[in-house]
mmCIF file of C-alpha atoms and ligand atoms in Angstrom:
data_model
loop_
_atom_site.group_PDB
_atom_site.id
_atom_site.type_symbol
_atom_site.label_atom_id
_atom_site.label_comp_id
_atom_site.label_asym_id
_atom_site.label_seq_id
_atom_site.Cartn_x
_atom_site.Cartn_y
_atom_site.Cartn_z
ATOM 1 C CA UNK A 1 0.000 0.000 0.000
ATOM 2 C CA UNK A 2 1.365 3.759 -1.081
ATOM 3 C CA UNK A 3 0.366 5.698 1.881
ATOM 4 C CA UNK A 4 -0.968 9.368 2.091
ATOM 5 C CA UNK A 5 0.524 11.795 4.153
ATOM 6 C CA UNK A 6 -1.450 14.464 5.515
ATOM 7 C CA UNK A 7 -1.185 18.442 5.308
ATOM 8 C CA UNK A 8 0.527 17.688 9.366
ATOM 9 C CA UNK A 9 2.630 15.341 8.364
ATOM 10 C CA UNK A 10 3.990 16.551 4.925
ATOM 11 C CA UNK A 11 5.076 19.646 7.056
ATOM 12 C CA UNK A 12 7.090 17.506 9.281
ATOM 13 C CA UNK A 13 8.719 15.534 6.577
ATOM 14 C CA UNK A 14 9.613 19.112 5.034
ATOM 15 C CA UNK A 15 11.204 20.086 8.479
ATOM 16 C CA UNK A 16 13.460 16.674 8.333
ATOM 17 C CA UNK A 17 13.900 17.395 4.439
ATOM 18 C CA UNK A 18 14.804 21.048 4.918
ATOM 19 C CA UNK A 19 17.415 19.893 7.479
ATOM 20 C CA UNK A 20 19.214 17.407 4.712
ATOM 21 C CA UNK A 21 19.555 20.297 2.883
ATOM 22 C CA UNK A 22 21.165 22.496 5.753
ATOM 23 C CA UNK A 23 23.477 19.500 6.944
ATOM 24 C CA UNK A 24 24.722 18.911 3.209
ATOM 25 C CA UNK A 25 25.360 22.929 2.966
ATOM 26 C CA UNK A 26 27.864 22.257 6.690
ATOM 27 C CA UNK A 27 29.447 19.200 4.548
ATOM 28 C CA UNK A 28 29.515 21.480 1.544
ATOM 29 C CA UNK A 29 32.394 24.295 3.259
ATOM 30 C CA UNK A 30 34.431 21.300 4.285
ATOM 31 C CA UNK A 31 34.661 19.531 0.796
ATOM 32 C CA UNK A 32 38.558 20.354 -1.003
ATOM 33 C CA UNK A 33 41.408 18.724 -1.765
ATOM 34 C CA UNK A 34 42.846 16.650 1.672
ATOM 35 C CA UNK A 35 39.644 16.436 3.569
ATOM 36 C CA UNK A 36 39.251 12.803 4.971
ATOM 37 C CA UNK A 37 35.686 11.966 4.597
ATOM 38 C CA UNK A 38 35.187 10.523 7.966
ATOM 39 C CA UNK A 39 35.909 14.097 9.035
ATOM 40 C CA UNK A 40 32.699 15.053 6.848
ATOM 41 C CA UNK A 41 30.766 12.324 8.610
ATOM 42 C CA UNK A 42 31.924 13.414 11.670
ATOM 43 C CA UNK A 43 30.607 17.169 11.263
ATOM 44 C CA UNK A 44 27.465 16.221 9.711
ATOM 45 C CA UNK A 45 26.380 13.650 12.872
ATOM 46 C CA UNK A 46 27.204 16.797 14.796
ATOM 47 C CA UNK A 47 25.303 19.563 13.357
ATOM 48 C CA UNK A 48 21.650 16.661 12.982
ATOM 49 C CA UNK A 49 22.085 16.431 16.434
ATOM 50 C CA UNK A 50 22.630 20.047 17.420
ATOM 51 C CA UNK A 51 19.394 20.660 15.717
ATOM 52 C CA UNK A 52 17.698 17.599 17.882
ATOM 53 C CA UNK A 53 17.231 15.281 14.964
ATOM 54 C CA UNK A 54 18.529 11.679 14.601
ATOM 55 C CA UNK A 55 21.434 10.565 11.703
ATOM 56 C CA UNK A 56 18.740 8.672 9.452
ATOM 57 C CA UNK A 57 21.208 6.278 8.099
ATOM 58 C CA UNK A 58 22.771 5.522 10.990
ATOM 59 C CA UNK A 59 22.521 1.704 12.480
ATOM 60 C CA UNK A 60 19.776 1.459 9.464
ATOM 61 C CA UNK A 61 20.166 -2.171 8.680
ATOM 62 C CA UNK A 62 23.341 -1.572 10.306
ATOM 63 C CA UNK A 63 25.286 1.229 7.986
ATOM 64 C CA UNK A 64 27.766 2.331 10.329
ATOM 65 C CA UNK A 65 27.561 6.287 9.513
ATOM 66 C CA UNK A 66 25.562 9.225 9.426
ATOM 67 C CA UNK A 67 26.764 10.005 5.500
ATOM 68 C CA UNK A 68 26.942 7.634 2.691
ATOM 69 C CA UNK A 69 29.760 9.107 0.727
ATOM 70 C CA UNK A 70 30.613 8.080 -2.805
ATOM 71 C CA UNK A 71 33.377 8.905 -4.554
ATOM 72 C CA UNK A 72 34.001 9.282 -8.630
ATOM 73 C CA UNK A 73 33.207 5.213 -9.590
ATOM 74 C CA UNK A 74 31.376 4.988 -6.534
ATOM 75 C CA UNK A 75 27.639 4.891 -6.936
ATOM 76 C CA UNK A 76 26.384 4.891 -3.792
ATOM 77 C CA UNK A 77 26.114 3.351 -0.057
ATOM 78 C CA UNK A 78 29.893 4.026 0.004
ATOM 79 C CA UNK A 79 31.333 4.516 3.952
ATOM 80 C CA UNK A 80 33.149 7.332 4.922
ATOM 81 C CA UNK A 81 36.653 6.980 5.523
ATOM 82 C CA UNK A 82 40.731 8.048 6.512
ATOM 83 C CA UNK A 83 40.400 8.531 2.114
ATOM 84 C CA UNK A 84 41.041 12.302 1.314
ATOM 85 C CA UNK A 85 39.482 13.954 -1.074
ATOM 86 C CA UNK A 86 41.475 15.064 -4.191
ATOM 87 C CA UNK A 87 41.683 17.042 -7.002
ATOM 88 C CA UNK A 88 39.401 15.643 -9.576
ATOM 89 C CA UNK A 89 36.980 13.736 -7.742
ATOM 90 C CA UNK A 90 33.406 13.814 -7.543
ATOM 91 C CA UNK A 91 31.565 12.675 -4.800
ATOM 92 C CA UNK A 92 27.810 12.092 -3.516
ATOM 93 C CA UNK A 93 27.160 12.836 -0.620
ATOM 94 C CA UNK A 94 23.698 11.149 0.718
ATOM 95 C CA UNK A 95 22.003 12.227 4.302
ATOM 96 C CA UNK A 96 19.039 11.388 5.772
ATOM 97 C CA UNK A 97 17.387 12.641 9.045
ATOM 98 C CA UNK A 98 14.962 11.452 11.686
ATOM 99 C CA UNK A 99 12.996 14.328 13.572
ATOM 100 C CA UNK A 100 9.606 14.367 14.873
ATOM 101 C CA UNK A 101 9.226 10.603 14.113
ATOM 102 C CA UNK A 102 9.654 11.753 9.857
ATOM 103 C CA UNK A 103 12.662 11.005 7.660
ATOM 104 C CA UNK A 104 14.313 13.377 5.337
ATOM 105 C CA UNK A 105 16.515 12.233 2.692
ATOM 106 C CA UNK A 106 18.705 13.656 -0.199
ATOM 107 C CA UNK A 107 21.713 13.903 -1.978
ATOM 108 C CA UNK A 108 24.246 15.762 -3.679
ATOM 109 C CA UNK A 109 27.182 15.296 -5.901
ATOM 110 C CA UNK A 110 30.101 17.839 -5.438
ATOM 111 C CA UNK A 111 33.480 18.259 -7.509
ATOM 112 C CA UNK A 112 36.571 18.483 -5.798
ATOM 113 C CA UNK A 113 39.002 20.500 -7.187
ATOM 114 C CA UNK A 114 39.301 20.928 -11.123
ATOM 115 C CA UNK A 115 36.964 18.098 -12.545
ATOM 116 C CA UNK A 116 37.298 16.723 -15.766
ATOM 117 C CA UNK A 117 34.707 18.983 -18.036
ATOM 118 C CA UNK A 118 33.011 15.323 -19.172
ATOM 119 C CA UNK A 119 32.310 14.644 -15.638
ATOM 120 C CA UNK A 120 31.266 18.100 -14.596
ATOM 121 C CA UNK A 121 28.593 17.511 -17.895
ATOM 122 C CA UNK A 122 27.722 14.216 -16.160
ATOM 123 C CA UNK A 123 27.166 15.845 -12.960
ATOM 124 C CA UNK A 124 24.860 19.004 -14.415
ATOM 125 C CA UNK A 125 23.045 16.901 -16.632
ATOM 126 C CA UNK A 126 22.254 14.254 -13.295
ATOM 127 C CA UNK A 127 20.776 17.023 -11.602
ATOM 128 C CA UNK A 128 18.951 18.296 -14.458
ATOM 129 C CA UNK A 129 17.624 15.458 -14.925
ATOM 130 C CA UNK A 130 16.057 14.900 -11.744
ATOM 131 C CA UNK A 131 14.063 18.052 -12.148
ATOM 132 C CA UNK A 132 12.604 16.261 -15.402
ATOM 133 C CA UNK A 133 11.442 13.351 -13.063
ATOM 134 C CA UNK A 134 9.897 15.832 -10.490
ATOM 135 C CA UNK A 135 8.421 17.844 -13.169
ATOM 136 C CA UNK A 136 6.651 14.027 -14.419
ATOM 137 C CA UNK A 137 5.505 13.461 -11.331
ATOM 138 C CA UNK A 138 2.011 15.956 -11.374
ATOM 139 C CA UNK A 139 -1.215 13.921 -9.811
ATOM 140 C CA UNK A 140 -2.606 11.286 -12.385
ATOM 141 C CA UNK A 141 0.427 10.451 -13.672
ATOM 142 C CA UNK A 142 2.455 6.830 -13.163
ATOM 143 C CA UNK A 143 5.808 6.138 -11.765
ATOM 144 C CA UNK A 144 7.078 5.160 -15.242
ATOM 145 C CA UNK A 145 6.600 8.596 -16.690
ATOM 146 C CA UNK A 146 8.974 9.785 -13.738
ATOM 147 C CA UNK A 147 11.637 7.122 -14.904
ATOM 148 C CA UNK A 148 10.693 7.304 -19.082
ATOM 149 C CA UNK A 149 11.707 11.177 -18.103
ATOM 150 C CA UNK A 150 14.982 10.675 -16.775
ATOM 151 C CA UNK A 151 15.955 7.808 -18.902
ATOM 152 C CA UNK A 152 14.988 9.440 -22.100
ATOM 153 C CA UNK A 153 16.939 13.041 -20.702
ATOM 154 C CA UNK A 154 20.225 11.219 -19.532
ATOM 155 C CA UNK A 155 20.490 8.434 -22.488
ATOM 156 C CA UNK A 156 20.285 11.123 -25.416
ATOM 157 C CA UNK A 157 23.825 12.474 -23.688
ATOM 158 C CA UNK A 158 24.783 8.738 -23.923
ATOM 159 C CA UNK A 159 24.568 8.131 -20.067
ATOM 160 C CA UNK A 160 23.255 5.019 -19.266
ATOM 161 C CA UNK A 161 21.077 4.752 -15.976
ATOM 162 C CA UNK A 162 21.756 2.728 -12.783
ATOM 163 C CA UNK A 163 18.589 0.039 -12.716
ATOM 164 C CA UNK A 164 19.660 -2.048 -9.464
ATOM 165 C CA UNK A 165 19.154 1.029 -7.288
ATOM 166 C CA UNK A 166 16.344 2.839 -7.170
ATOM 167 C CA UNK A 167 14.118 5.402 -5.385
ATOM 168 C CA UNK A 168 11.372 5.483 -3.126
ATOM 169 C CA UNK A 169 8.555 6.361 -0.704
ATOM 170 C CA UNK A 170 9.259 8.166 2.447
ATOM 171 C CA UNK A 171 7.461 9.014 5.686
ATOM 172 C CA UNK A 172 7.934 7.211 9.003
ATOM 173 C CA UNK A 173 10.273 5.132 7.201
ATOM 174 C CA UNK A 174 13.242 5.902 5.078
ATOM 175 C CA UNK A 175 12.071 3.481 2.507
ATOM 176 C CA UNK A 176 8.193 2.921 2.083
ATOM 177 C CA UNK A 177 6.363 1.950 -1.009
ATOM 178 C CA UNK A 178 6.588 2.509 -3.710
ATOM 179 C CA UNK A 179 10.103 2.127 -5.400
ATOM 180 C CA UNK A 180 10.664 4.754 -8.329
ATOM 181 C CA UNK A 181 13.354 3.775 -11.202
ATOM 182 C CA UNK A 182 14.859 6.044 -12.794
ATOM 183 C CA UNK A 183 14.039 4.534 -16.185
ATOM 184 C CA UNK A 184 10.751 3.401 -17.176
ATOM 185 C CA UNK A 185 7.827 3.220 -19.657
ATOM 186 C CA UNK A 186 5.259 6.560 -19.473
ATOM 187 C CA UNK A 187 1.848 5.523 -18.667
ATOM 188 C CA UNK A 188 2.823 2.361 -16.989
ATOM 189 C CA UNK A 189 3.346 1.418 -13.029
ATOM 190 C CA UNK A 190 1.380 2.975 -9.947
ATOM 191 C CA UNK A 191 -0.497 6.173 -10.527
ATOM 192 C CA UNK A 192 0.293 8.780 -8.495
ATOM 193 C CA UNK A 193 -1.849 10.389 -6.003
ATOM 194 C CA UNK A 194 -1.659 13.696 -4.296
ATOM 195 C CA UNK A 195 -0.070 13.561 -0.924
ATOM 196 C CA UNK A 196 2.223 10.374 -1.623
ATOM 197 C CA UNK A 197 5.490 11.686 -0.880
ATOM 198 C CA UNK A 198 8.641 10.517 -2.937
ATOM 199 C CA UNK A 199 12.368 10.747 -2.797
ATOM 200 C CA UNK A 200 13.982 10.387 -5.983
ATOM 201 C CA UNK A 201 17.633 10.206 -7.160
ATOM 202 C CA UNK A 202 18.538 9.290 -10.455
ATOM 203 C CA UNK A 203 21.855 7.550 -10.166
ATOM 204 C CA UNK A 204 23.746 8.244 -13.877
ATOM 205 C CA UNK A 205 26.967 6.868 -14.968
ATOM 206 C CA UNK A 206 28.982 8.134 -17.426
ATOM 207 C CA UNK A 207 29.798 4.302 -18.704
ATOM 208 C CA UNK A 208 27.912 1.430 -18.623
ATOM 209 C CA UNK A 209 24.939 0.900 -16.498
ATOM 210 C CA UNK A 210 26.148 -1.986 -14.979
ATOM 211 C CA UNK A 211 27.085 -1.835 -10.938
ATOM 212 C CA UNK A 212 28.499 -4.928 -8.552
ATOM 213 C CA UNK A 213 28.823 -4.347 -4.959
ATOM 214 C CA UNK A 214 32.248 -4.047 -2.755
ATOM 215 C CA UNK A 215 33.037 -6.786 -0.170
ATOM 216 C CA UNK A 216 32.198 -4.433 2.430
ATOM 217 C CA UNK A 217 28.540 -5.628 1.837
ATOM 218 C CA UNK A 218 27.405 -1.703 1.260
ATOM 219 C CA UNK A 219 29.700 0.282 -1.786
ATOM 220 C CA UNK A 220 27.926 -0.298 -5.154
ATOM 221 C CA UNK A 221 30.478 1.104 -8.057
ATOM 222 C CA UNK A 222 30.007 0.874 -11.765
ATOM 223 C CA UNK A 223 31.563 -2.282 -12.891
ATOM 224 C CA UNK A 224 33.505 -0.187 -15.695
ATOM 225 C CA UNK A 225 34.883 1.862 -12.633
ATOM 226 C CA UNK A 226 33.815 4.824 -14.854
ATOM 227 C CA UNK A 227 31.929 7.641 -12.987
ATOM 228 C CA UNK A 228 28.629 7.653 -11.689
ATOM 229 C CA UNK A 229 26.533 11.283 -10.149
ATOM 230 C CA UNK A 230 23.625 11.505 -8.038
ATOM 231 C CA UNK A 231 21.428 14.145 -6.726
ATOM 232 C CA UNK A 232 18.529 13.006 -4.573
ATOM 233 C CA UNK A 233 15.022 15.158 -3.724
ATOM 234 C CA UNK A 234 11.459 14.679 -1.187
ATOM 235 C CA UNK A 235 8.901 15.770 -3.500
ATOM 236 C CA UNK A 236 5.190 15.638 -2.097
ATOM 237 C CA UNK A 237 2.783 14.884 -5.440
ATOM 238 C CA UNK A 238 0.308 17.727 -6.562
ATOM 239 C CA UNK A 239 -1.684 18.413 -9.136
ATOM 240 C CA UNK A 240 0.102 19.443 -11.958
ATOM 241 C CA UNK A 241 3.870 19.027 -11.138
ATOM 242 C CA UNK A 242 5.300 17.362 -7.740
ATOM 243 C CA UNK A 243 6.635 19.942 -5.153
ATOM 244 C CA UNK A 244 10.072 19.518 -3.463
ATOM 245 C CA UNK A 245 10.289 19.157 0.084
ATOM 246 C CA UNK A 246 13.867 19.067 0.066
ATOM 247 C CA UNK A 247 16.171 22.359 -0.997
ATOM 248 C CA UNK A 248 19.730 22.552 -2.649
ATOM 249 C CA UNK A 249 19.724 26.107 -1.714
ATOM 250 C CA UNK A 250 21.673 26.263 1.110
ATOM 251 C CA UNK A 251 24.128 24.041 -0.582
ATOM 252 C CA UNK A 252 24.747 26.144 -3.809
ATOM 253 C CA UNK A 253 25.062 29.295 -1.542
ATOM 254 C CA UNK A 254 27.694 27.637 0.050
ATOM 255 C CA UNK A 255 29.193 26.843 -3.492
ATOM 256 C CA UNK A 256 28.668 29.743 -5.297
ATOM 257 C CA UNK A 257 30.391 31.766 -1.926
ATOM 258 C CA UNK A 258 33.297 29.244 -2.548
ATOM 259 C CA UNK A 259 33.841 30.162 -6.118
HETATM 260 MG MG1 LIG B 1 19.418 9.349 0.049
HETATM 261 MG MG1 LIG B 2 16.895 7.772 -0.838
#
């Protein structure tokens, strides 16, 4: 069952979304050249509970940290770590929240450094790409045309998308019904009602769409070790176009202040 969420309880879900998006903008300042990214971990399990909220990730079916942070072939669920950052790489950083009993979840992919202007391509065009799916996603419409949007966006750049990871509903738990590829038929899978409230994150790789997982049991990677972005948002369906939950704001003020 696809549950939905009240007027009450979108708010909340905002609250937990709109504190992703601050706790990603704290990671943001950090991210250059030599940072370890347990260090970003570190900061970000700080500042969620400075602003009495719970790391969502945390001891979820046991991931050890507060961020999942993925770097360049790295898809996602990758740990932090004593790895610095260097010049060059790209990496996702994924948070999620608990607060009020609501999760929050999204993600972001930064460059470190000079990147590679292929990969900074890859990175815009992942992001632009989930605004196509959250533009699909109006009331009436199916979970396919969310994925047909971002498939059909991505591919025409000759990205292939990630099809073993997916997204999802979100509420009272990080993961509820239902799951929403990021490729997919229009017209086809669950409709979409107002008040069901989504995260998705294409996952795009610059290769082929192909991912195994590390022996660490968590670190997908693209099995051409080519590059993979992702950019994650909470979108409550309305009529006409979904409407994020989430925000990126903070984080590109901290960006654009950097530049
Ligand atoms: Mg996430
Ligand atoms: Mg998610």
């Amino acid at each position: 069952m696809i549950l939905i969420k009240t007027e009450e309880e979108i708010e909340l879900i905002r609250e937990s979304s709109l504190l992703v998006g601050k706790t990603l903008a704290e990671v943001a300042r950090l991210i250059e050249p030599g940072v370890k990214t347990i260090d970003l971990d570190k900061r970000a399990e700080t500042f969620i509970r400075d602003h009495k909220a719970i790391p969502g990730f945390k001891g979820y079916n046991g991931f050890p940290y507060t961020l999942c942070i993925s770097i360049n072939e790295n898809v996602v669920h990758g740990f932090p770590s004593d790895r610095e950052l260097k010049d060059g790489d790209i990496v996702s950083v994924d948070c999620g929240v608990v607060k009020n009993g609501f999760y929050g979840d999204s993600a972001y992919t930064f460059a470190v450094g000079e990147v590679k202007e292929d990969i900074l391509l890859l990175m815009e065009r992942t992001k632009a790409s989930l605004y196509r799916g959250i533009e699909a996603a109006g009331a009436g419409n199916r979970i396919g045309d969310i994925g047909y949007a971002i498939q059909s966006y991505v591919e025409s750049f000759g990205y292939s998308v990630v099809r073993d990871l997916v997204g999802h509903g979100l509420g009272r738990n990080l993961h509820e019904k239902p799951e929403v590829p990021n490729f997919g038929r229009r017209g086809t899978g669950p409709k979409l009602l107002e008040g069901m409230v989504l995260a998705i994150e294409p996952m795009i790789n610059l290769g082929s769409r192909k991912v195994v997982q590390e022996s660490d049991g968590w670190t997908f990677r693209t099995i051409d070790r080519q590059p993979s972005a992702h950019f994650e948002h909470d979108v409550v369906i309305r009529k006409g176009k979904a409407e994020i939950l989430s925000t990126f704001d903070f984080v590109e003020e901290v960006l654009n202040n950097k530049n």
